Amino acid sequence: MKLFIVAVCLIAAASAAPSTSTATAARRALPAVQHEEVHDEFGQYALRYVTAEGTIVSERGRLVPTSNGAHVLVVEGETSFIGDDGKTYVTKYSAGLDGMRVEGAHLPVDTAA
């Protein structure tokens, strides 16, 4: 589940970014310059990594009890990157008991809800 959320956010960030130059593409091919990841025996986790071009991803998953006594893994995170236009784009997301939410100033707002 967490990998799916991270993948969706990274795809959204990549598709929202304008086309890249060769130098930017080369930097994006570099491995993460900082990576932290912590897991516990229950499947809860926290991770954060920073890439060479300034993309930052942070996420945490925590178990939350439901009304029937079971537990659900609630995922919350944030992805930010610097676009070719020099602006920083930030996307925040969460998935849990209330469904999935994604928000960012660069994303369209659904007014039907």
mmCIF file of N, CA and C in Angstrom:
data_model
loop_
_atom_site.group_PDB
_atom_site.id
_atom_site.type_symbol
_atom_site.label_atom_id
_atom_site.label_comp_id
_atom_site.label_asym_id
_atom_site.label_seq_id
_atom_site.Cartn_x
_atom_site.Cartn_y
_atom_site.Cartn_z
ATOM 1 N N MET A 1 0.825 -1.187 0.000
ATOM 2 C CA MET A 1 0.000 0.000 0.000
ATOM 3 C C MET A 1 0.869 1.250 0.000
ATOM 4 N N LYS A 2 1.888 1.280 0.887
ATOM 5 C CA LYS A 2 2.722 2.471 0.963
ATOM 6 C C LYS A 2 3.499 2.690 -0.320
ATOM 7 N N LEU A 3 3.955 1.600 -0.928
ATOM 8 C CA LEU A 3 4.688 1.741 -2.180
ATOM 9 C C LEU A 3 3.776 2.265 -3.275
ATOM 10 N N PHE A 4 2.509 1.832 -3.265
ATOM 11 C CA PHE A 4 1.549 2.314 -4.244
ATOM 12 C C PHE A 4 1.330 3.816 -4.090
ATOM 13 N N ILE A 5 1.165 4.283 -2.856
ATOM 14 C CA ILE A 5 0.949 5.706 -2.595
ATOM 15 C C ILE A 5 2.151 6.524 -3.047
ATOM 16 N N VAL A 6 3.348 6.061 -2.699
ATOM 17 C CA VAL A 6 4.566 6.777 -3.103
ATOM 18 C C VAL A 6 4.668 6.808 -4.618
ATOM 19 N N ALA A 7 4.387 5.672 -5.264
ATOM 20 C CA ALA A 7 4.476 5.614 -6.729
ATOM 21 C C ALA A 7 3.479 6.566 -7.379
ATOM 22 N N VAL A 8 2.247 6.611 -6.860
ATOM 23 C CA VAL A 8 1.233 7.510 -7.409
ATOM 24 C C VAL A 8 1.672 8.960 -7.264
ATOM 25 N N CYS A 9 2.200 9.319 -6.121
ATOM 26 C CA CYS A 9 2.638 10.696 -5.905
ATOM 27 C C CYS A 9 3.823 11.060 -6.784
ATOM 28 N N LEU A 10 4.755 10.139 -6.933
ATOM 29 C CA LEU A 10 5.905 10.422 -7.797
ATOM 30 C C LEU A 10 5.481 10.551 -9.251
ATOM 31 N N ILE A 11 4.535 9.729 -9.686
ATOM 32 C CA ILE A 11 4.032 9.844 -11.058
ATOM 33 C C ILE A 11 3.303 11.167 -11.239
ATOM 34 N N ALA A 12 2.499 11.560 -10.241
ATOM 35 C CA ALA A 12 1.795 12.840 -10.324
ATOM 36 C C ALA A 12 2.782 14.000 -10.377
ATOM 37 N N ALA A 13 3.816 13.931 -9.558
ATOM 38 C CA ALA A 13 4.816 14.997 -9.553
ATOM 39 C C ALA A 13 5.556 15.060 -10.877
ATOM 40 N N ALA A 14 5.890 13.898 -11.422
ATOM 41 C CA ALA A 14 6.619 13.876 -12.694
ATOM 42 C C ALA A 14 5.754 14.370 -13.840
ATOM 43 N N SER A 15 4.469 14.027 -13.836
ATOM 44 C CA SER A 15 3.612 14.467 -14.933
ATOM 45 C C SER A 15 3.253 15.937 -14.824
ATOM 46 N N ALA A 16 3.282 16.502 -13.619
ATOM 47 C CA ALA A 16 2.982 17.924 -13.439
ATOM 48 C C ALA A 16 4.175 18.796 -13.797
ATOM 49 N N ALA A 17 5.365 18.230 -13.775
ATOM 50 C CA ALA A 17 6.577 19.007 -14.071
ATOM 51 C C ALA A 17 6.722 19.210 -15.575
ATOM 52 N N PRO A 18 7.183 20.373 -15.978
ATOM 53 C CA PRO A 18 7.442 20.596 -17.400
ATOM 54 C C PRO A 18 8.572 19.683 -17.886
ATOM 55 N N SER A 19 8.733 19.557 -19.196
ATOM 56 C CA SER A 19 9.798 18.706 -19.723
ATOM 57 C C SER A 19 11.153 19.195 -19.225
ATOM 58 N N THR A 20 12.072 18.256 -19.073
ATOM 59 C CA THR A 20 13.352 18.585 -18.438
ATOM 60 C C THR A 20 14.464 18.722 -19.461
ATOM 61 N N SER A 21 15.475 19.464 -19.084
ATOM 62 C CA SER A 21 16.670 19.584 -19.914
ATOM 63 C C SER A 21 17.545 18.355 -19.700
ATOM 64 N N THR A 22 18.580 18.213 -20.505
ATOM 65 C CA THR A 22 19.484 17.076 -20.378
ATOM 66 C C THR A 22 20.194 17.074 -19.030
ATOM 67 N N ALA A 23 20.626 18.267 -18.561
ATOM 68 C CA ALA A 23 21.319 18.349 -17.268
ATOM 69 C C ALA A 23 20.391 17.947 -16.130
ATOM 70 N N THR A 24 19.149 18.408 -16.172
ATOM 71 C CA THR A 24 18.189 18.050 -15.125
ATOM 72 C C THR A 24 17.902 16.558 -15.177
ATOM 73 N N ALA A 25 17.747 16.013 -16.365
ATOM 74 C CA ALA A 25 17.489 14.576 -16.500
ATOM 75 C C ALA A 25 18.649 13.761 -15.930
ATOM 76 N N ALA A 26 19.869 14.233 -16.145
ATOM 77 C CA ALA A 26 21.039 13.527 -15.604
ATOM 78 C C ALA A 26 21.037 13.564 -14.082
ATOM 79 N N ARG A 27 20.680 14.713 -13.478
ATOM 80 C CA ARG A 27 20.610 14.813 -12.016
ATOM 81 C C ARG A 27 19.516 13.906 -11.473
ATOM 82 N N ARG A 28 18.404 13.810 -12.168
ATOM 83 C CA ARG A 28 17.298 12.978 -11.694
ATOM 84 C C ARG A 28 17.629 11.500 -11.745
ATOM 85 N N ALA A 29 18.629 11.122 -12.501
ATOM 86 C CA ALA A 29 19.041 9.723 -12.568
ATOM 87 C C ALA A 29 19.955 9.338 -11.404
ATOM 88 N N LEU A 30 20.412 10.323 -10.631
ATOM 89 C CA LEU A 30 21.298 10.054 -9.498
ATOM 90 C C LEU A 30 20.518 9.422 -8.349
ATOM 91 N N PRO A 31 21.186 8.626 -7.507
ATOM 92 C CA PRO A 31 20.511 8.035 -6.346
ATOM 93 C C PRO A 31 20.220 9.096 -5.280
ATOM 94 N N ALA A 32 19.399 8.735 -4.324
ATOM 95 C CA ALA A 32 19.064 9.638 -3.224
ATOM 96 C C ALA A 32 20.324 10.033 -2.458
ATOM 97 N N VAL A 33 20.406 11.312 -2.073
ATOM 98 C CA VAL A 33 21.559 11.775 -1.300
ATOM 99 C C VAL A 33 21.326 11.612 0.193
ATOM 100 N N GLN A 34 20.073 11.447 0.584
ATOM 101 C CA GLN A 34 19.750 11.203 1.990
ATOM 102 C C GLN A 34 18.578 10.231 2.030
ATOM 103 N N HIS A 35 18.677 9.220 2.879
ATOM 104 C CA HIS A 35 17.615 8.223 2.971
ATOM 105 C C HIS A 35 17.507 7.751 4.412
ATOM 106 N N GLU A 36 16.339 7.877 4.976
ATOM 107 C CA GLU A 36 16.070 7.402 6.334
ATOM 108 C C GLU A 36 14.805 6.565 6.287
ATOM 109 N N GLU A 37 14.821 5.428 6.952
ATOM 110 C CA GLU A 37 13.644 4.572 6.979
ATOM 111 C C GLU A 37 13.626 3.785 8.282
ATOM 112 N N VAL A 38 12.484 3.794 8.959
ATOM 113 C CA VAL A 38 12.328 3.108 10.236
ATOM 114 C C VAL A 38 11.033 2.297 10.175
ATOM 115 N N HIS A 39 11.099 1.033 10.618
ATOM 116 C CA HIS A 39 9.929 0.153 10.677
ATOM 117 C C HIS A 39 9.829 -0.442 12.075
ATOM 118 N N ASP A 40 8.607 -0.736 12.508
ATOM 119 C CA ASP A 40 8.463 -1.473 13.759
ATOM 120 C C ASP A 40 7.859 -2.843 13.471
ATOM 121 N N GLU A 41 7.712 -3.647 14.503
ATOM 122 C CA GLU A 41 7.253 -5.021 14.326
ATOM 123 C C GLU A 41 5.784 -5.127 13.940
ATOM 124 N N PHE A 42 5.044 -4.018 13.997
ATOM 125 C CA PHE A 42 3.616 -4.029 13.664
ATOM 126 C C PHE A 42 3.345 -3.552 12.240
ATOM 127 N N GLY A 43 4.377 -3.156 11.519
ATOM 128 C CA GLY A 43 4.196 -2.675 10.155
ATOM 129 C C GLY A 43 4.112 -1.164 10.042
ATOM 130 N N GLN A 44 4.211 -0.470 11.172
ATOM 131 C CA GLN A 44 4.227 0.992 11.131
ATOM 132 C C GLN A 44 5.613 1.427 10.654
ATOM 133 N N TYR A 45 5.663 2.587 10.016
ATOM 134 C CA TYR A 45 6.944 3.013 9.452
ATOM 135 C C TYR A 45 6.995 4.524 9.283
ATOM 136 N N ALA A 46 8.187 5.000 9.056
ATOM 137 C CA ALA A 46 8.434 6.397 8.689
ATOM 138 C C ALA A 46 9.609 6.381 7.717
ATOM 139 N N LEU A 47 9.519 7.176 6.665
ATOM 140 C CA LEU A 47 10.618 7.258 5.716
ATOM 141 C C LEU A 47 10.766 8.683 5.212
ATOM 142 N N ARG A 48 11.975 8.988 4.795
ATOM 143 C CA ARG A 48 12.265 10.300 4.224
ATOM 144 C C ARG A 48 13.483 10.144 3.338
ATOM 145 N N TYR A 49 13.397 10.732 2.143
ATOM 146 C CA TYR A 49 14.590 10.776 1.315
ATOM 147 C C TYR A 49 14.638 12.052 0.504
ATOM 148 N N VAL A 50 15.852 12.436 0.164
ATOM 149 C CA VAL A 50 16.119 13.655 -0.593
ATOM 150 C C VAL A 50 16.970 13.252 -1.785
ATOM 151 N N THR A 51 16.619 13.752 -2.965
ATOM 152 C CA THR A 51 17.385 13.434 -4.163
ATOM 153 C C THR A 51 18.297 14.603 -4.535
ATOM 154 N N ALA A 52 19.195 14.353 -5.470
ATOM 155 C CA ALA A 52 20.189 15.345 -5.870
ATOM 156 C C ALA A 52 19.563 16.612 -6.449
ATOM 157 N N GLU A 53 18.432 16.499 -7.117
ATOM 158 C CA GLU A 53 17.823 17.691 -7.711
ATOM 159 C C GLU A 53 16.874 18.418 -6.767
ATOM 160 N N GLY A 54 16.766 17.932 -5.529
ATOM 161 C CA GLY A 54 15.976 18.645 -4.531
ATOM 162 C C GLY A 54 14.598 18.076 -4.257
ATOM 163 N N THR A 55 14.272 16.927 -4.809
ATOM 164 C CA THR A 55 13.001 16.291 -4.496
ATOM 165 C C THR A 55 13.079 15.737 -3.081
ATOM 166 N N ILE A 56 12.033 15.990 -2.303
ATOM 167 C CA ILE A 56 11.966 15.491 -0.926
ATOM 168 C C ILE A 56 10.677 14.693 -0.770
ATOM 169 N N VAL A 57 10.801 13.477 -0.274
ATOM 170 C CA VAL A 57 9.649 12.628 -0.016
ATOM 171 C C VAL A 57 9.684 12.219 1.443
ATOM 172 N N SER A 58 8.580 12.422 2.146
ATOM 173 C CA SER A 58 8.478 11.938 3.519
ATOM 174 C C SER A 58 7.106 11.281 3.673
ATOM 175 N N GLU A 59 7.085 10.187 4.434
ATOM 176 C CA GLU A 59 5.842 9.439 4.594
ATOM 177 C C GLU A 59 5.883 8.669 5.901
ATOM 178 N N ARG A 60 4.708 8.481 6.469
ATOM 179 C CA ARG A 60 4.627 7.625 7.644
ATOM 180 C C ARG A 60 3.349 6.813 7.572
ATOM 181 N N GLY A 61 3.415 5.623 8.096
ATOM 182 C CA GLY A 61 2.263 4.739 8.179
ATOM 183 C C GLY A 61 2.082 4.328 9.625
ATOM 184 N N ARG A 62 0.867 4.504 10.122
ATOM 185 C CA ARG A 62 0.617 4.154 11.523
ATOM 186 C C ARG A 62 -0.688 3.373 11.617
ATOM 187 N N LEU A 63 -0.735 2.446 12.557
ATOM 188 C CA LEU A 63 -1.935 1.640 12.763
ATOM 189 C C LEU A 63 -2.944 2.410 13.595
ATOM 190 N N VAL A 64 -4.185 2.404 13.129
ATOM 191 C CA VAL A 64 -5.269 3.094 13.819
ATOM 192 C C VAL A 64 -6.381 2.070 14.061
ATOM 193 N N PRO A 65 -6.895 1.975 15.296
ATOM 194 C CA PRO A 65 -7.969 1.007 15.561
ATOM 195 C C PRO A 65 -9.284 1.442 14.901
ATOM 196 N N THR A 66 -10.046 0.465 14.437
ATOM 197 C CA THR A 66 -11.366 0.730 13.859
ATOM 198 C C THR A 66 -12.435 0.438 14.901
ATOM 199 N N SER A 67 -13.674 0.736 14.568
ATOM 200 C CA SER A 67 -14.778 0.540 15.515
ATOM 201 C C SER A 67 -15.039 -0.933 15.811
ATOM 202 N N ASN A 68 -14.631 -1.842 14.911
ATOM 203 C CA ASN A 68 -14.867 -3.276 15.149
ATOM 204 C C ASN A 68 -13.677 -3.984 15.793
ATOM 205 N N GLY A 69 -12.678 -3.221 16.239
ATOM 206 C CA GLY A 69 -11.544 -3.800 16.935
ATOM 207 C C GLY A 69 -10.360 -4.170 16.048
ATOM 208 N N ALA A 70 -10.510 -4.027 14.752
ATOM 209 C CA ALA A 70 -9.392 -4.296 13.835
ATOM 210 C C ALA A 70 -8.505 -3.049 13.765
ATOM 211 N N HIS A 71 -7.467 -3.118 12.984
ATOM 212 C CA HIS A 71 -6.577 -1.972 12.791
ATOM 213 C C HIS A 71 -6.390 -1.707 11.302
ATOM 214 N N VAL A 72 -6.246 -0.439 10.956
ATOM 215 C CA VAL A 72 -6.018 -0.014 9.577
ATOM 216 C C VAL A 72 -4.721 0.786 9.545
ATOM 217 N N LEU A 73 -3.909 0.563 8.510
ATOM 218 C CA LEU A 73 -2.690 1.340 8.340
ATOM 219 C C LEU A 73 -3.052 2.659 7.651
ATOM 220 N N VAL A 74 -2.874 3.753 8.365
ATOM 221 C CA VAL A 74 -3.139 5.088 7.829
ATOM 222 C C VAL A 74 -1.809 5.648 7.332
ATOM 223 N N VAL A 75 -1.803 6.126 6.091
ATOM 224 C CA VAL A 75 -0.587 6.635 5.460
ATOM 225 C C VAL A 75 -0.731 8.141 5.248
ATOM 226 N N GLU A 76 0.291 8.890 5.644
ATOM 227 C CA GLU A 76 0.324 10.340 5.435
ATOM 228 C C GLU A 76 1.689 10.690 4.878
ATOM 229 N N GLY A 77 1.727 11.603 3.924
ATOM 230 C CA GLY A 77 3.019 11.958 3.369
ATOM 231 C C GLY A 77 3.017 13.258 2.602
ATOM 232 N N GLU A 78 4.206 13.605 2.141
ATOM 233 C CA GLU A 78 4.406 14.841 1.406
ATOM 234 C C GLU A 78 5.556 14.646 0.425
ATOM 235 N N THR A 79 5.371 15.161 -0.772
ATOM 236 C CA THR A 79 6.401 15.139 -1.803
ATOM 237 C C THR A 79 6.587 16.558 -2.302
ATOM 238 N N SER A 80 7.829 16.994 -2.433
ATOM 239 C CA SER A 80 8.075 18.317 -3.010
ATOM 240 C C SER A 80 9.216 18.213 -4.012
ATOM 241 N N PHE A 81 9.128 19.036 -5.046
ATOM 242 C CA PHE A 81 10.187 19.074 -6.044
ATOM 243 C C PHE A 81 10.269 20.484 -6.615
ATOM 244 N N ILE A 82 11.411 20.801 -7.180
ATOM 245 C CA ILE A 82 11.620 22.100 -7.811
ATOM 246 C C ILE A 82 11.429 21.903 -9.302
ATOM 247 N N GLY A 83 10.457 22.622 -9.866
ATOM 248 C CA GLY A 83 10.175 22.507 -11.290
ATOM 249 C C GLY A 83 11.211 23.238 -12.123
ATOM 250 N N ASP A 84 11.168 23.008 -13.418
ATOM 251 C CA ASP A 84 12.081 23.682 -14.330
ATOM 252 C C ASP A 84 11.870 25.194 -14.326
ATOM 253 N N ASP A 85 10.701 25.624 -13.858
ATOM 254 C CA ASP A 85 10.420 27.057 -13.763
ATOM 255 C C ASP A 85 10.975 27.672 -12.478
ATOM 256 N N GLY A 86 11.640 26.852 -11.640
ATOM 257 C CA GLY A 86 12.241 27.343 -10.407
ATOM 258 C C GLY A 86 11.298 27.341 -9.216
ATOM 259 N N LYS A 87 10.034 27.033 -9.427
ATOM 260 C CA LYS A 87 9.055 27.005 -8.338
ATOM 261 C C LYS A 87 9.116 25.656 -7.626
ATOM 262 N N THR A 88 8.806 25.673 -6.330
ATOM 263 C CA THR A 88 8.719 24.441 -5.555
ATOM 264 C C THR A 88 7.269 23.976 -5.551
ATOM 265 N N TYR A 89 7.068 22.737 -5.932
ATOM 266 C CA TYR A 89 5.733 22.135 -5.971
ATOM 267 C C TYR A 89 5.631 21.142 -4.828
ATOM 268 N N VAL A 90 4.604 21.299 -4.004
ATOM 269 C CA VAL A 90 4.415 20.441 -2.831
ATOM 270 C C VAL A 90 3.077 19.718 -2.960
ATOM 271 N N THR A 91 3.107 18.413 -2.789
ATOM 272 C CA THR A 91 1.898 17.596 -2.809
ATOM 273 C C THR A 91 1.810 16.862 -1.478
ATOM 274 N N LYS A 92 0.683 17.029 -0.791
ATOM 275 C CA LYS A 92 0.436 16.321 0.463
ATOM 276 C C LYS A 92 -0.650 15.279 0.210
ATOM 277 N N TYR A 93 -0.523 14.127 0.863
ATOM 278 C CA TYR A 93 -1.496 13.073 0.663
ATOM 279 C C TYR A 93 -1.709 12.287 1.942
ATOM 280 N N SER A 94 -2.873 11.655 2.014
ATOM 281 C CA SER A 94 -3.173 10.754 3.121
ATOM 282 C C SER A 94 -4.154 9.698 2.622
ATOM 283 N N ALA A 95 -4.086 8.534 3.230
ATOM 284 C CA ALA A 95 -5.005 7.443 2.909
ATOM 285 C C ALA A 95 -5.283 6.694 4.196
ATOM 286 N N GLY A 96 -6.563 6.475 4.453
ATOM 287 C CA GLY A 96 -6.916 5.786 5.688
ATOM 288 C C GLY A 96 -8.396 5.539 5.787
ATOM 289 N N LEU A 97 -8.923 5.663 6.988
ATOM 290 C CA LEU A 97 -10.325 5.372 7.256
ATOM 291 C C LEU A 97 -11.281 6.255 6.457
ATOM 292 N N ASP A 98 -10.883 7.481 6.163
ATOM 293 C CA ASP A 98 -11.749 8.414 5.437
ATOM 294 C C ASP A 98 -11.469 8.438 3.941
ATOM 295 N N GLY A 99 -10.750 7.455 3.419
ATOM 296 C CA GLY A 99 -10.410 7.417 2.001
ATOM 297 C C GLY A 99 -9.067 8.075 1.740
ATOM 298 N N MET A 100 -8.851 8.452 0.487
ATOM 299 C CA MET A 100 -7.577 9.050 0.093
ATOM 300 C C MET A 100 -7.790 10.516 -0.256
ATOM 301 N N ARG A 101 -6.841 11.359 0.174
ATOM 302 C CA ARG A 101 -6.878 12.792 -0.142
ATOM 303 C C ARG A 101 -5.514 13.201 -0.666
ATOM 304 N N VAL A 102 -5.519 14.018 -1.709
ATOM 305 C CA VAL A 102 -4.294 14.575 -2.271
ATOM 306 C C VAL A 102 -4.537 16.063 -2.462
ATOM 307 N N GLU A 103 -3.563 16.887 -2.041
ATOM 308 C CA GLU A 103 -3.721 18.328 -2.204
ATOM 309 C C GLU A 103 -2.387 18.986 -2.523
ATOM 310 N N GLY A 104 -2.475 20.049 -3.254
ATOM 311 C CA GLY A 104 -1.308 20.833 -3.615
ATOM 312 C C GLY A 104 -1.771 22.070 -4.356
ATOM 313 N N ALA A 105 -1.070 23.171 -4.189
ATOM 314 C CA ALA A 105 -1.468 24.433 -4.821
ATOM 315 C C ALA A 105 -1.449 24.321 -6.335
ATOM 316 N N HIS A 106 -0.670 23.409 -6.895
ATOM 317 C CA HIS A 106 -0.544 23.248 -8.340
ATOM 318 C C HIS A 106 -1.562 22.265 -8.913
ATOM 319 N N LEU A 107 -2.361 21.613 -8.068
ATOM 320 C CA LEU A 107 -3.339 20.616 -8.511
ATOM 321 C C LEU A 107 -4.719 21.236 -8.649
ATOM 322 N N PRO A 108 -5.531 20.740 -9.591
ATOM 323 C CA PRO A 108 -6.901 21.256 -9.716
ATOM 324 C C PRO A 108 -7.718 20.892 -8.485
ATOM 325 N N VAL A 109 -8.693 21.730 -8.150
ATOM 326 C CA VAL A 109 -9.561 21.512 -6.993
ATOM 327 C C VAL A 109 -10.891 20.995 -7.490
ATOM 328 N N ASP A 110 -11.366 19.904 -6.880
ATOM 329 C CA ASP A 110 -12.663 19.333 -7.239
ATOM 330 C C ASP A 110 -13.745 20.096 -6.484
ATOM 331 N N THR A 111 -14.530 20.885 -7.200
ATOM 332 C CA THR A 111 -15.575 21.686 -6.567
ATOM 333 C C THR A 111 -16.881 20.927 -6.417
ATOM 334 N N ALA A 112 -16.959 19.718 -6.948
ATOM 335 C CA ALA A 112 -18.194 18.928 -6.866
ATOM 336 C C ALA A 112 -18.362 18.294 -5.489
ATOM 337 N N ALA A 113 -17.309 18.210 -4.718
ATOM 338 C CA ALA A 113 -17.393 17.518 -3.414
ATOM 339 C C ALA A 113 -18.014 18.388 -2.349
#
